[in-house]
CSV table of C-alpha atoms and ligand atoms in Angstrom, one decimal:
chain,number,residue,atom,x,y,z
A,1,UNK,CA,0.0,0.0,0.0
A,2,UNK,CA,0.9,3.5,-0.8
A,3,UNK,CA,-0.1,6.4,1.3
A,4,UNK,CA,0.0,10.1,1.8
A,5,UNK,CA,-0.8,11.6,5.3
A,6,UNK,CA,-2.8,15.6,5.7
A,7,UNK,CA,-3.7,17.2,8.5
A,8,UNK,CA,-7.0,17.9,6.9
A,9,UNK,CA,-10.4,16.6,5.7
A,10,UNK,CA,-9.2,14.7,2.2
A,11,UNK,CA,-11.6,12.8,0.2
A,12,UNK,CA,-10.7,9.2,0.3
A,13,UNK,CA,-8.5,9.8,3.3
A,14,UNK,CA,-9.1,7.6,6.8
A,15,UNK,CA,-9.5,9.7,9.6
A,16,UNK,CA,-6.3,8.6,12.7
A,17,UNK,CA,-4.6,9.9,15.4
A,18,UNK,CA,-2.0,11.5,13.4
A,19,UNK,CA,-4.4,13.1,10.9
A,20,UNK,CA,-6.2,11.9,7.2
A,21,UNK,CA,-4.1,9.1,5.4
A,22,UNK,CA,-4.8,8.5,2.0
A,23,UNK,CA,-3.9,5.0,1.2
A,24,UNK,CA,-4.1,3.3,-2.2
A,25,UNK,CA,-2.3,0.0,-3.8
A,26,UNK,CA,-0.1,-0.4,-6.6
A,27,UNK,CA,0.9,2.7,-8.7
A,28,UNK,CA,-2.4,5.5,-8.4
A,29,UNK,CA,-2.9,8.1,-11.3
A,30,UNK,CA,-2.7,12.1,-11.0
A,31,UNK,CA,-5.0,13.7,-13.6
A,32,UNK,CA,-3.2,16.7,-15.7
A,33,UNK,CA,-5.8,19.6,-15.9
A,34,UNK,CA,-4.0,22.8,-17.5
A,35,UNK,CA,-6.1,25.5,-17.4
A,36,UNK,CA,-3.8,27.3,-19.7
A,37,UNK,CA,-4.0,28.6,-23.2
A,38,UNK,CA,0.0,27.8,-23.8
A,39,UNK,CA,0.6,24.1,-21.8
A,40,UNK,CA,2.9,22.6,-24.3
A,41,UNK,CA,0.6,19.6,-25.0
A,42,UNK,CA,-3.3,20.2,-24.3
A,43,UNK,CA,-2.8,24.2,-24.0
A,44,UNK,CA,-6.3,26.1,-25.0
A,45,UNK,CA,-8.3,22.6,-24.6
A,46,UNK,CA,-9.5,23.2,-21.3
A,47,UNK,CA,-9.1,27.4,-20.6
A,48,UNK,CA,-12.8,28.0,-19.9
A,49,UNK,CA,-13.9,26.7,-16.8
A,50,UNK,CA,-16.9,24.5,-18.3
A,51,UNK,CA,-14.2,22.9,-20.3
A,52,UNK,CA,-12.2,22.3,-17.5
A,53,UNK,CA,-15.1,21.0,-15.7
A,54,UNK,CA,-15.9,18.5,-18.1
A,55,UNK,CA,-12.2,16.9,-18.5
A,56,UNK,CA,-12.0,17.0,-14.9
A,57,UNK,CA,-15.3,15.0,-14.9
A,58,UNK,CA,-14.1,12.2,-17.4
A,59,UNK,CA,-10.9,12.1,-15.9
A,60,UNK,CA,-12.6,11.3,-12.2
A,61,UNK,CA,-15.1,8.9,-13.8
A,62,UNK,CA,-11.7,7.4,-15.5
A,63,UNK,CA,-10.5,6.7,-11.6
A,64,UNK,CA,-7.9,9.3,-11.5
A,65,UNK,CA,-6.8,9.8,-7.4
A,66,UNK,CA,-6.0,13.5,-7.7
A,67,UNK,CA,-6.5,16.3,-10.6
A,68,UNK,CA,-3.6,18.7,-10.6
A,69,UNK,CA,-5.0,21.8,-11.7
A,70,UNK,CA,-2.5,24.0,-12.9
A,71,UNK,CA,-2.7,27.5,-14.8
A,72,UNK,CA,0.6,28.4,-15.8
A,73,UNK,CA,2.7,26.5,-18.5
A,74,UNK,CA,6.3,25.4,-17.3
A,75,UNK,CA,7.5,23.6,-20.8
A,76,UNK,CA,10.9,24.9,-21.5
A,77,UNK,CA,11.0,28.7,-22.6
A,78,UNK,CA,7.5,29.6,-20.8
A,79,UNK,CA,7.5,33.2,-19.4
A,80,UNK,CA,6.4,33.9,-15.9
A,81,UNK,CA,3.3,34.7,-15.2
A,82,UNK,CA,1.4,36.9,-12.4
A,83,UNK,CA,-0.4,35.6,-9.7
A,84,UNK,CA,-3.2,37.8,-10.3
A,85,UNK,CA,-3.6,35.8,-13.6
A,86,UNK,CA,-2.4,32.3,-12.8
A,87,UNK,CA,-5.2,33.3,-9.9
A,88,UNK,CA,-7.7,34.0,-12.3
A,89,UNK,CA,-7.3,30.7,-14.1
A,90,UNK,CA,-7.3,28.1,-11.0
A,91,UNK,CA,-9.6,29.4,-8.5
A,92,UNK,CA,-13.0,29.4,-10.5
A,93,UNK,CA,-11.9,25.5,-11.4
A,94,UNK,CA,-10.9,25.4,-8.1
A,95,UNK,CA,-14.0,26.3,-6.3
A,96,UNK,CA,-16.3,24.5,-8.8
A,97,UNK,CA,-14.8,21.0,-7.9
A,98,UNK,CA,-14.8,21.8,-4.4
A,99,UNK,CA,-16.6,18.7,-2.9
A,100,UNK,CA,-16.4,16.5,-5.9
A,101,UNK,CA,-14.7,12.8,-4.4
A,102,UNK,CA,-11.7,13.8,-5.2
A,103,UNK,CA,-8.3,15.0,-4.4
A,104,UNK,CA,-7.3,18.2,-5.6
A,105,UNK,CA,-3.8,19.1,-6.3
A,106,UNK,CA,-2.7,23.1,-7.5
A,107,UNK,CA,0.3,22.9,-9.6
A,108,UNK,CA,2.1,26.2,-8.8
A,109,UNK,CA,5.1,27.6,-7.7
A,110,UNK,CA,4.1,30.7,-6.1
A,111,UNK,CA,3.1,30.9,-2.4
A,112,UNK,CA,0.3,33.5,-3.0
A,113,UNK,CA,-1.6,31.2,-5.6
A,114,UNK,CA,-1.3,28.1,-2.9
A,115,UNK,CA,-2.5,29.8,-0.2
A,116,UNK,CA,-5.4,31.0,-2.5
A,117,UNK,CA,-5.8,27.7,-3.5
A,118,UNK,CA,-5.7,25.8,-0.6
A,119,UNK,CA,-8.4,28.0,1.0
A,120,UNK,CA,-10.5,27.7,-2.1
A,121,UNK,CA,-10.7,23.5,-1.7
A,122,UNK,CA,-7.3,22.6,-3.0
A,123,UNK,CA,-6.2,19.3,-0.8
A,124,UNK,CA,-2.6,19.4,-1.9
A,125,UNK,CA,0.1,21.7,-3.4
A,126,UNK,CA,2.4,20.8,-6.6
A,127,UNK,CA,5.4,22.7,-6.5
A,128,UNK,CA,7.5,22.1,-10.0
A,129,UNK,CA,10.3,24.3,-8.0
A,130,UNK,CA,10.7,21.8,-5.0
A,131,UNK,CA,9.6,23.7,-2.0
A,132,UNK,CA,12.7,26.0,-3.2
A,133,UNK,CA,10.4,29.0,-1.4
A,134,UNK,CA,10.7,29.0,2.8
A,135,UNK,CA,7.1,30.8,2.5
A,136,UNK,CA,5.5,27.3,0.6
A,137,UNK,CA,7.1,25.0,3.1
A,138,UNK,CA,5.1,27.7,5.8
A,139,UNK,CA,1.8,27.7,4.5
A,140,UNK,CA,1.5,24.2,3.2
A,141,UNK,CA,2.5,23.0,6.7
A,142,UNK,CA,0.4,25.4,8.4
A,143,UNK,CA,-2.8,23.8,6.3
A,144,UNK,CA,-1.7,20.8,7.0
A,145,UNK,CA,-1.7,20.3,3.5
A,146,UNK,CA,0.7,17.5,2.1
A,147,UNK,CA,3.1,18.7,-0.7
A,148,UNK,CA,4.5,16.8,-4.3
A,149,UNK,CA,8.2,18.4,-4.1
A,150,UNK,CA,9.8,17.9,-7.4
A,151,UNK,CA,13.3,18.7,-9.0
A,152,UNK,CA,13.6,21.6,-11.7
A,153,UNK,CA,17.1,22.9,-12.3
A,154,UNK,CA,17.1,27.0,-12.8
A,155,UNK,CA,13.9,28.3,-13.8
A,156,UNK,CA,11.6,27.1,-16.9
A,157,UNK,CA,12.5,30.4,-19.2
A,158,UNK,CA,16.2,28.8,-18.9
A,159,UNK,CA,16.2,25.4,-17.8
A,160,UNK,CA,17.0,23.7,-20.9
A,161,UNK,CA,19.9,25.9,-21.8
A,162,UNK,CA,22.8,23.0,-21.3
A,163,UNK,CA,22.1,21.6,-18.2
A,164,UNK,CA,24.9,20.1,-16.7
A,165,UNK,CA,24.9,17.4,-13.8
A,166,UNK,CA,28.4,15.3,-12.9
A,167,UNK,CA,25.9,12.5,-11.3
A,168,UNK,CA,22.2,13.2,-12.2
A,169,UNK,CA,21.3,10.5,-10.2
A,170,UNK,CA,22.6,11.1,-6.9
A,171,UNK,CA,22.3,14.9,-7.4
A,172,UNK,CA,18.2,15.1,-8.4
A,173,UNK,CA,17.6,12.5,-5.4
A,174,UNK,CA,19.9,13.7,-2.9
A,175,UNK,CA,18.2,16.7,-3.3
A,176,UNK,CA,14.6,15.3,-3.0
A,177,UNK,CA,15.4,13.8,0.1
A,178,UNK,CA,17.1,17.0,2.1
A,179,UNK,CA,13.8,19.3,0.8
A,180,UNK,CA,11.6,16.3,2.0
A,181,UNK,CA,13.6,16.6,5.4
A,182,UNK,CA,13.2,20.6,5.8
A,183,UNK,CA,9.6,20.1,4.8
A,184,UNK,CA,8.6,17.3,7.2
A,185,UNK,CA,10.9,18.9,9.6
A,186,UNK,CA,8.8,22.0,9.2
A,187,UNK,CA,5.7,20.3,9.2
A,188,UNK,CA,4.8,19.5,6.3
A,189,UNK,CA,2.3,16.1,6.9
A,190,UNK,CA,2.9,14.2,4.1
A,191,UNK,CA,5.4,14.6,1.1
A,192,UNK,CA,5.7,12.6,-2.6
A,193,UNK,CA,9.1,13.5,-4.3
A,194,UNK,CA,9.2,13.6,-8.0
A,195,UNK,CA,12.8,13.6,-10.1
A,196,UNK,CA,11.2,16.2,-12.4
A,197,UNK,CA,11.4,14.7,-15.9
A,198,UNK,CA,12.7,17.2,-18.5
A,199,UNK,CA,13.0,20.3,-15.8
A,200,UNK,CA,16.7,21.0,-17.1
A,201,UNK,CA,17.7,17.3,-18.4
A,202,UNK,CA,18.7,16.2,-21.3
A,203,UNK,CA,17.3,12.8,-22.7
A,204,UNK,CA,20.1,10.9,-21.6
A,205,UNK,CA,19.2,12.8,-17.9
A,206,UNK,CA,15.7,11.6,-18.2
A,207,UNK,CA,17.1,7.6,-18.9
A,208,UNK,CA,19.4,7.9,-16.3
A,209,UNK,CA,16.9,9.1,-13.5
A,210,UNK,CA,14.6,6.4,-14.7
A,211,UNK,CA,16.3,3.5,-15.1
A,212,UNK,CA,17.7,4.4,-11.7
A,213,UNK,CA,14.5,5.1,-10.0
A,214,UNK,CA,14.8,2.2,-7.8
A,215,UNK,CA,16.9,4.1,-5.6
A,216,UNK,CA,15.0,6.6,-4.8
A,217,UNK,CA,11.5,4.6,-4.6
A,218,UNK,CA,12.7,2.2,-2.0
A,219,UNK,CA,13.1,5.5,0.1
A,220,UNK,CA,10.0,6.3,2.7
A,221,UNK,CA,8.6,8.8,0.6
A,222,UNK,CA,6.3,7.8,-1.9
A,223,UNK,CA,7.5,8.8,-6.0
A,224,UNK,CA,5.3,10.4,-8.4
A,225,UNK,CA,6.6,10.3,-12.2
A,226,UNK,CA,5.8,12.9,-14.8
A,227,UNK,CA,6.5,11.9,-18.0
A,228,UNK,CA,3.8,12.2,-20.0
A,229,UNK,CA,4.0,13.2,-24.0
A,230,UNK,CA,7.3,14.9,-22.8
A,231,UNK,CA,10.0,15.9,-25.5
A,232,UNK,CA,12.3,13.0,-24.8
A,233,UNK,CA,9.2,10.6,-25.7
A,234,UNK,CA,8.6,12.0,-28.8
A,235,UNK,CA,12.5,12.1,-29.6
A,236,UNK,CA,12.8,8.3,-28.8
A,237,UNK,CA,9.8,7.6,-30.1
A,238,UNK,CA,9.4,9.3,-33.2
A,239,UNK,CA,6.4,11.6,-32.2
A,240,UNK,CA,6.9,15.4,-33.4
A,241,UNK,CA,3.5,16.0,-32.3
A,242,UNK,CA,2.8,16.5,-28.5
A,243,UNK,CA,-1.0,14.3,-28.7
A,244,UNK,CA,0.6,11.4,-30.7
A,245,UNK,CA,3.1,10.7,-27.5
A,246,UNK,CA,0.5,8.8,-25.2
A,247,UNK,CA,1.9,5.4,-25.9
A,248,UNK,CA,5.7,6.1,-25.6
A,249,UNK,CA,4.2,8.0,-21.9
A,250,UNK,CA,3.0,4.6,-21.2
A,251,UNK,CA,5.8,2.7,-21.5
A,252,UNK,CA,7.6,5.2,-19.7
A,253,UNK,CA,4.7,5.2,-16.8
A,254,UNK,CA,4.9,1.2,-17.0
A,255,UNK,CA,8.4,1.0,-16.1
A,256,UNK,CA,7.9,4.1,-13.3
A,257,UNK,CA,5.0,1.7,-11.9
A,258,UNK,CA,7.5,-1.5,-12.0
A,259,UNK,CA,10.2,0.0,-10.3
A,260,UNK,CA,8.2,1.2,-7.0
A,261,UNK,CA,6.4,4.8,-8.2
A,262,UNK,CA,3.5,5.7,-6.3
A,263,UNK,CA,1.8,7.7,-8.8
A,264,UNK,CA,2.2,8.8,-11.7
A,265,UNK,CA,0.7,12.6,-13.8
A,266,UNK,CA,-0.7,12.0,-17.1
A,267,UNK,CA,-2.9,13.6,-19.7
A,268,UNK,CA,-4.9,9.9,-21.0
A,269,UNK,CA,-6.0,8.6,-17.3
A,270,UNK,CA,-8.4,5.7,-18.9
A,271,UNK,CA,-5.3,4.8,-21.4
A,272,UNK,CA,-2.8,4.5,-18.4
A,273,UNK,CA,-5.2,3.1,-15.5
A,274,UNK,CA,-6.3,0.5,-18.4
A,275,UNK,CA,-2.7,-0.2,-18.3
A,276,UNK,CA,-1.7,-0.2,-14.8
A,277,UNK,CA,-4.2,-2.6,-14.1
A,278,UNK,CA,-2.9,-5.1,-16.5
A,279,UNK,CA,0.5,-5.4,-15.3
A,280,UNK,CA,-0.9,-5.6,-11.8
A,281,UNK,CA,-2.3,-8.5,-12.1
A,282,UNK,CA,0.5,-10.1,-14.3
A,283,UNK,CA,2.7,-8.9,-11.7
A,284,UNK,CA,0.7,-10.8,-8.9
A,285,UNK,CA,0.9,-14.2,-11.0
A,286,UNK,CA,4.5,-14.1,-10.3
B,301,HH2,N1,5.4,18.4,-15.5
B,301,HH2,C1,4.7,19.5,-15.9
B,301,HH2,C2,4.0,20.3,-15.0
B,301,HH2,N2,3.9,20.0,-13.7
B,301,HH2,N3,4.5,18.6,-11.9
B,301,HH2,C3,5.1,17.5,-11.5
B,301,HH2,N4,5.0,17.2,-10.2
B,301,HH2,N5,5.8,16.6,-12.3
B,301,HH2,C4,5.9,16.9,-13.6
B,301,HH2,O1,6.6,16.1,-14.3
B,301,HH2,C5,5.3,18.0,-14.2
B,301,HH2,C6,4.6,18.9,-13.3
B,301,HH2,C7,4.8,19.8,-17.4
B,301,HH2,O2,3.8,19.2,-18.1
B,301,HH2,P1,2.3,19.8,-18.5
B,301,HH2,O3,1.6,20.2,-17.3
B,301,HH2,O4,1.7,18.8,-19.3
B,301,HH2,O5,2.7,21.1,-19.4
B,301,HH2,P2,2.8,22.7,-19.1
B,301,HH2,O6,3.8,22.9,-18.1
B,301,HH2,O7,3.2,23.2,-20.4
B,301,HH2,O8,1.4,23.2,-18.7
Protein backbone atom coordinates (compact mmCIF):
# COMPACT_ATOMS: atom_id res chain seq x y z
CA UNK A 1 0.00 0.00 0.00
CA UNK A 2 0.91 3.53 -0.78
CA UNK A 3 -0.07 6.45 1.27
CA UNK A 4 0.01 10.09 1.84
CA UNK A 5 -0.84 11.58 5.27
CA UNK A 6 -2.78 15.56 5.65
CA UNK A 7 -3.68 17.19 8.48
CA UNK A 8 -6.99 17.94 6.87
CA UNK A 9 -10.43 16.63 5.71
CA UNK A 10 -9.22 14.75 2.16
CA UNK A 11 -11.63 12.81 0.20
CA UNK A 12 -10.72 9.23 0.32
CA UNK A 13 -8.49 9.81 3.28
CA UNK A 14 -9.14 7.61 6.78
CA UNK A 15 -9.45 9.73 9.62
CA UNK A 16 -6.26 8.65 12.71
CA UNK A 17 -4.60 9.91 15.39
CA UNK A 18 -2.01 11.52 13.44
CA UNK A 19 -4.42 13.08 10.93
CA UNK A 20 -6.23 11.92 7.23
CA UNK A 21 -4.15 9.11 5.44
CA UNK A 22 -4.79 8.54 2.02
CA UNK A 23 -3.88 4.99 1.22
CA UNK A 24 -4.05 3.32 -2.16
CA UNK A 25 -2.32 -0.01 -3.79
CA UNK A 26 -0.09 -0.44 -6.60
CA UNK A 27 0.86 2.74 -8.71
CA UNK A 28 -2.40 5.48 -8.39
CA UNK A 29 -2.89 8.07 -11.33
CA UNK A 30 -2.69 12.11 -11.03
CA UNK A 31 -5.05 13.74 -13.65
CA UNK A 32 -3.22 16.74 -15.69
CA UNK A 33 -5.77 19.58 -15.93
CA UNK A 34 -4.03 22.79 -17.50
CA UNK A 35 -6.12 25.53 -17.43
CA UNK A 36 -3.76 27.34 -19.74
CA UNK A 37 -3.99 28.63 -23.15
CA UNK A 38 0.04 27.77 -23.78
CA UNK A 39 0.60 24.15 -21.79
CA UNK A 40 2.89 22.62 -24.26
CA UNK A 41 0.61 19.58 -24.98
CA UNK A 42 -3.26 20.20 -24.32
CA UNK A 43 -2.76 24.23 -24.00
CA UNK A 44 -6.30 26.10 -24.97
CA UNK A 45 -8.35 22.61 -24.59
CA UNK A 46 -9.53 23.19 -21.29
CA UNK A 47 -9.14 27.44 -20.65
CA UNK A 48 -12.75 28.01 -19.88
CA UNK A 49 -13.87 26.75 -16.76
CA UNK A 50 -16.87 24.49 -18.27
CA UNK A 51 -14.16 22.91 -20.34
CA UNK A 52 -12.20 22.31 -17.55
CA UNK A 53 -15.08 21.02 -15.72
CA UNK A 54 -15.91 18.46 -18.09
CA UNK A 55 -12.16 16.92 -18.50
CA UNK A 56 -12.02 16.99 -14.91
CA UNK A 57 -15.27 15.01 -14.88
CA UNK A 58 -14.07 12.23 -17.41
CA UNK A 59 -10.86 12.08 -15.94
CA UNK A 60 -12.57 11.31 -12.20
CA UNK A 61 -15.11 8.87 -13.79
CA UNK A 62 -11.74 7.40 -15.45
CA UNK A 63 -10.52 6.72 -11.59
CA UNK A 64 -7.89 9.25 -11.54
CA UNK A 65 -6.76 9.76 -7.35
CA UNK A 66 -5.98 13.47 -7.70
CA UNK A 67 -6.45 16.28 -10.63
CA UNK A 68 -3.61 18.71 -10.63
CA UNK A 69 -5.03 21.79 -11.74
CA UNK A 70 -2.51 23.99 -12.89
CA UNK A 71 -2.71 27.45 -14.76
CA UNK A 72 0.63 28.44 -15.79
CA UNK A 73 2.74 26.49 -18.46
CA UNK A 74 6.34 25.38 -17.34
CA UNK A 75 7.54 23.61 -20.75
CA UNK A 76 10.89 24.88 -21.49
CA UNK A 77 10.96 28.73 -22.58
CA UNK A 78 7.53 29.60 -20.79
CA UNK A 79 7.55 33.18 -19.36
CA UNK A 80 6.44 33.86 -15.94
CA UNK A 81 3.29 34.68 -15.17
CA UNK A 82 1.40 36.93 -12.40
CA UNK A 83 -0.44 35.57 -9.67
CA UNK A 84 -3.16 37.77 -10.31
CA UNK A 85 -3.60 35.84 -13.56
CA UNK A 86 -2.42 32.25 -12.81
CA UNK A 87 -5.17 33.35 -9.91
CA UNK A 88 -7.66 34.02 -12.35
CA UNK A 89 -7.33 30.71 -14.06
CA UNK A 90 -7.33 28.13 -11.03
CA UNK A 91 -9.63 29.43 -8.55
CA UNK A 92 -13.04 29.38 -10.47
CA UNK A 93 -11.91 25.49 -11.41
CA UNK A 94 -10.89 25.42 -8.12
CA UNK A 95 -13.96 26.33 -6.33
CA UNK A 96 -16.32 24.46 -8.84
CA UNK A 97 -14.81 21.03 -7.90
CA UNK A 98 -14.76 21.79 -4.39
CA UNK A 99 -16.57 18.71 -2.94
CA UNK A 100 -16.35 16.54 -5.92
CA UNK A 101 -14.71 12.83 -4.37
CA UNK A 102 -11.66 13.80 -5.17
CA UNK A 103 -8.25 15.02 -4.41
CA UNK A 104 -7.33 18.21 -5.55
CA UNK A 105 -3.85 19.07 -6.25
CA UNK A 106 -2.68 23.09 -7.47
CA UNK A 107 0.30 22.89 -9.61
CA UNK A 108 2.10 26.21 -8.77
CA UNK A 109 5.11 27.57 -7.67
CA UNK A 110 4.14 30.70 -6.10
CA UNK A 111 3.12 30.86 -2.44
CA UNK A 112 0.34 33.48 -2.99
CA UNK A 113 -1.60 31.25 -5.61
CA UNK A 114 -1.29 28.09 -2.90
CA UNK A 115 -2.52 29.82 -0.22
CA UNK A 116 -5.41 30.96 -2.49
CA UNK A 117 -5.80 27.72 -3.53
CA UNK A 118 -5.72 25.79 -0.55
CA UNK A 119 -8.45 28.02 1.00
CA UNK A 120 -10.47 27.66 -2.14
CA UNK A 121 -10.65 23.48 -1.72
CA UNK A 122 -7.25 22.57 -3.00
CA UNK A 123 -6.24 19.29 -0.80
CA UNK A 124 -2.60 19.45 -1.86
CA UNK A 125 0.07 21.70 -3.38
CA UNK A 126 2.40 20.83 -6.63
CA UNK A 127 5.42 22.74 -6.51
CA UNK A 128 7.49 22.15 -9.95
CA UNK A 129 10.28 24.30 -8.00
CA UNK A 130 10.70 21.79 -4.97
CA UNK A 131 9.63 23.70 -2.02
CA UNK A 132 12.71 26.02 -3.16
CA UNK A 133 10.35 28.95 -1.45
CA UNK A 134 10.71 28.97 2.85
CA UNK A 135 7.14 30.82 2.52
CA UNK A 136 5.52 27.34 0.61
CA UNK A 137 7.07 24.96 3.06
CA UNK A 138 5.09 27.66 5.82
CA UNK A 139 1.81 27.67 4.55
CA UNK A 140 1.53 24.25 3.25
CA UNK A 141 2.48 22.98 6.72
CA UNK A 142 0.43 25.42 8.43
CA UNK A 143 -2.77 23.84 6.35
CA UNK A 144 -1.67 20.85 7.02
CA UNK A 145 -1.70 20.33 3.52
CA UNK A 146 0.71 17.47 2.05
CA UNK A 147 3.07 18.73 -0.74
CA UNK A 148 4.46 16.80 -4.26
CA UNK A 149 8.21 18.39 -4.12
CA UNK A 150 9.79 17.86 -7.43
CA UNK A 151 13.33 18.66 -9.05
CA UNK A 152 13.64 21.58 -11.72
CA UNK A 153 17.12 22.91 -12.26
CA UNK A 154 17.13 26.96 -12.77
CA UNK A 155 13.93 28.26 -13.81
CA UNK A 156 11.63 27.08 -16.90
CA UNK A 157 12.45 30.37 -19.18
CA UNK A 158 16.17 28.81 -18.91
CA UNK A 159 16.22 25.38 -17.82
CA UNK A 160 17.00 23.66 -20.92
CA UNK A 161 19.93 25.95 -21.80
CA UNK A 162 22.83 22.98 -21.34
CA UNK A 163 22.10 21.60 -18.16
CA UNK A 164 24.90 20.10 -16.73
CA UNK A 165 24.87 17.40 -13.79
CA UNK A 166 28.37 15.25 -12.94
CA UNK A 167 25.91 12.52 -11.26
CA UNK A 168 22.19 13.23 -12.24
CA UNK A 169 21.27 10.50 -10.22
CA UNK A 170 22.55 11.07 -6.90
CA UNK A 171 22.25 14.87 -7.41
CA UNK A 172 18.21 15.11 -8.44
CA UNK A 173 17.56 12.51 -5.35
CA UNK A 174 19.93 13.69 -2.85
CA UNK A 175 18.24 16.73 -3.29
CA UNK A 176 14.58 15.32 -3.01
CA UNK A 177 15.44 13.77 0.12
CA UNK A 178 17.10 16.98 2.13
CA UNK A 179 13.78 19.25 0.85
CA UNK A 180 11.61 16.25 1.95
CA UNK A 181 13.62 16.60 5.36
CA UNK A 182 13.25 20.57 5.75
CA UNK A 183 9.64 20.08 4.84
CA UNK A 184 8.60 17.28 7.19
CA UNK A 185 10.86 18.92 9.65
CA UNK A 186 8.84 22.03 9.24
CA UNK A 187 5.66 20.26 9.20
CA UNK A 188 4.75 19.47 6.28
CA UNK A 189 2.32 16.15 6.86
CA UNK A 190 2.91 14.21 4.15
CA UNK A 191 5.38 14.58 1.05
CA UNK A 192 5.66 12.65 -2.59
CA UNK A 193 9.08 13.48 -4.34
CA UNK A 194 9.17 13.60 -8.03
CA UNK A 195 12.78 13.58 -10.06
CA UNK A 196 11.16 16.24 -12.44
CA UNK A 197 11.36 14.68 -15.89
CA UNK A 198 12.74 17.23 -18.51
CA UNK A 199 13.02 20.32 -15.79
CA UNK A 200 16.70 21.04 -17.14
CA UNK A 201 17.68 17.28 -18.36
CA UNK A 202 18.71 16.18 -21.34
CA UNK A 203 17.28 12.77 -22.67
CA UNK A 204 20.08 10.87 -21.55
CA UNK A 205 19.23 12.78 -17.92
CA UNK A 206 15.73 11.61 -18.23
CA UNK A 207 17.12 7.57 -18.94
CA UNK A 208 19.44 7.93 -16.33
CA UNK A 209 16.91 9.10 -13.55
CA UNK A 210 14.55 6.41 -14.68
CA UNK A 211 16.26 3.51 -15.06
CA UNK A 212 17.74 4.36 -11.66
CA UNK A 213 14.49 5.05 -9.97
CA UNK A 214 14.77 2.22 -7.78
CA UNK A 215 16.91 4.06 -5.62
CA UNK A 216 14.95 6.61 -4.79
CA UNK A 217 11.50 4.58 -4.61
CA UNK A 218 12.67 2.24 -2.01
CA UNK A 219 13.12 5.47 0.14
CA UNK A 220 10.03 6.34 2.73
CA UNK A 221 8.57 8.83 0.64
CA UNK A 222 6.28 7.83 -1.88
CA UNK A 223 7.47 8.84 -5.99
CA UNK A 224 5.34 10.42 -8.45
CA UNK A 225 6.58 10.34 -12.18
CA UNK A 226 5.78 12.88 -14.77
CA UNK A 227 6.53 11.88 -17.95
CA UNK A 228 3.77 12.20 -19.95
CA UNK A 229 3.99 13.23 -23.96
CA UNK A 230 7.30 14.91 -22.83
CA UNK A 231 9.98 15.93 -25.49
CA UNK A 232 12.26 12.96 -24.76
CA UNK A 233 9.16 10.62 -25.71
CA UNK A 234 8.64 12.01 -28.78
CA UNK A 235 12.50 12.10 -29.64
CA UNK A 236 12.79 8.25 -28.76
CA UNK A 237 9.79 7.61 -30.07
CA UNK A 238 9.39 9.30 -33.19
CA UNK A 239 6.41 11.57 -32.21
CA UNK A 240 6.93 15.36 -33.43
CA UNK A 241 3.46 16.02 -32.35
CA UNK A 242 2.79 16.50 -28.50
CA UNK A 243 -0.96 14.34 -28.74
CA UNK A 244 0.56 11.41 -30.69
CA UNK A 245 3.05 10.66 -27.55
CA UNK A 246 0.48 8.78 -25.23
CA UNK A 247 1.92 5.40 -25.89
CA UNK A 248 5.67 6.13 -25.62
CA UNK A 249 4.22 8.04 -21.94
CA UNK A 250 3.02 4.61 -21.23
CA UNK A 251 5.79 2.72 -21.48
CA UNK A 252 7.59 5.16 -19.73
CA UNK A 253 4.72 5.20 -16.81
CA UNK A 254 4.94 1.16 -17.00
CA UNK A 255 8.42 1.01 -16.12
CA UNK A 256 7.91 4.14 -13.26
CA UNK A 257 5.04 1.75 -11.93
CA UNK A 258 7.53 -1.47 -12.03
CA UNK A 259 10.15 0.05 -10.32
CA UNK A 260 8.19 1.23 -6.95
CA UNK A 261 6.38 4.82 -8.24
CA UNK A 262 3.50 5.72 -6.27
CA UNK A 263 1.79 7.74 -8.83
CA UNK A 264 2.23 8.78 -11.74
CA UNK A 265 0.67 12.58 -13.80
CA UNK A 266 -0.66 12.00 -17.08
CA UNK A 267 -2.93 13.58 -19.68
CA UNK A 268 -4.90 9.88 -20.99
CA UNK A 269 -6.02 8.60 -17.28
CA UNK A 270 -8.43 5.69 -18.89
CA UNK A 271 -5.31 4.78 -21.39
CA UNK A 272 -2.81 4.49 -18.39
CA UNK A 273 -5.23 3.11 -15.50
CA UNK A 274 -6.25 0.54 -18.36
CA UNK A 275 -2.67 -0.24 -18.34
CA UNK A 276 -1.73 -0.17 -14.85
CA UNK A 277 -4.24 -2.58 -14.07
CA UNK A 278 -2.95 -5.08 -16.50
CA UNK A 279 0.53 -5.42 -15.32
CA UNK A 280 -0.89 -5.59 -11.80
CA UNK A 281 -2.26 -8.54 -12.10
CA UNK A 282 0.53 -10.11 -14.27
CA UNK A 283 2.68 -8.88 -11.70
CA UNK A 284 0.67 -10.84 -8.87
CA UNK A 285 0.85 -14.19 -10.99
CA UNK A 286 4.54 -14.13 -10.28
N1 LIG B 1 5.36 18.38 -15.49
C1 LIG B 1 4.72 19.49 -15.93
C2 LIG B 1 4.02 20.31 -15.04
N2 LIG B 1 3.95 20.00 -13.72
N3 LIG B 1 4.48 18.56 -11.94
C3 LIG B 1 5.10 17.46 -11.48
N4 LIG B 1 5.02 17.15 -10.18
N5 LIG B 1 5.80 16.64 -12.31
C4 LIG B 1 5.94 16.89 -13.63
O1 LIG B 1 6.62 16.11 -14.32
C5 LIG B 1 5.30 18.05 -14.17
C6 LIG B 1 4.56 18.88 -13.26
C7 LIG B 1 4.78 19.83 -17.37
O2 LIG B 1 3.76 19.21 -18.08
P1 LIG B 1 2.34 19.83 -18.46
O3 LIG B 1 1.57 20.24 -17.25
O4 LIG B 1 1.66 18.85 -19.33
O5 LIG B 1 2.67 21.09 -19.36
P2 LIG B 1 2.79 22.67 -19.11
O6 LIG B 1 3.81 22.88 -18.05
O7 LIG B 1 3.20 23.21 -20.45
O8 LIG B 1 1.45 23.17 -18.65
Amino acid sequence: MNGLLFRRPVPGAERGPDGWRLRWPGCAVMGILNVTPDSFSDGGRHATPEQALAQAKLMLEAGALVLDIGGESTRPGAQPLSAAEELGRVLPVLRALSGWPVVLSVDTLKPEVAQAALTAGAHMVNDVSGLRDPEMVRLCAEAGAAACIMHMRGEPRSMQERPEYEDVVAEVFGYLRTQSQTARAAGVPGVLLDPGIGFGKRLEHNLALLRGLDALTGGPDPVLVGASRKGFIGVLGGAERAADRDPGSLAVHLHAARHGAAMVRVHDVAAHLQALRVQAALEAGG
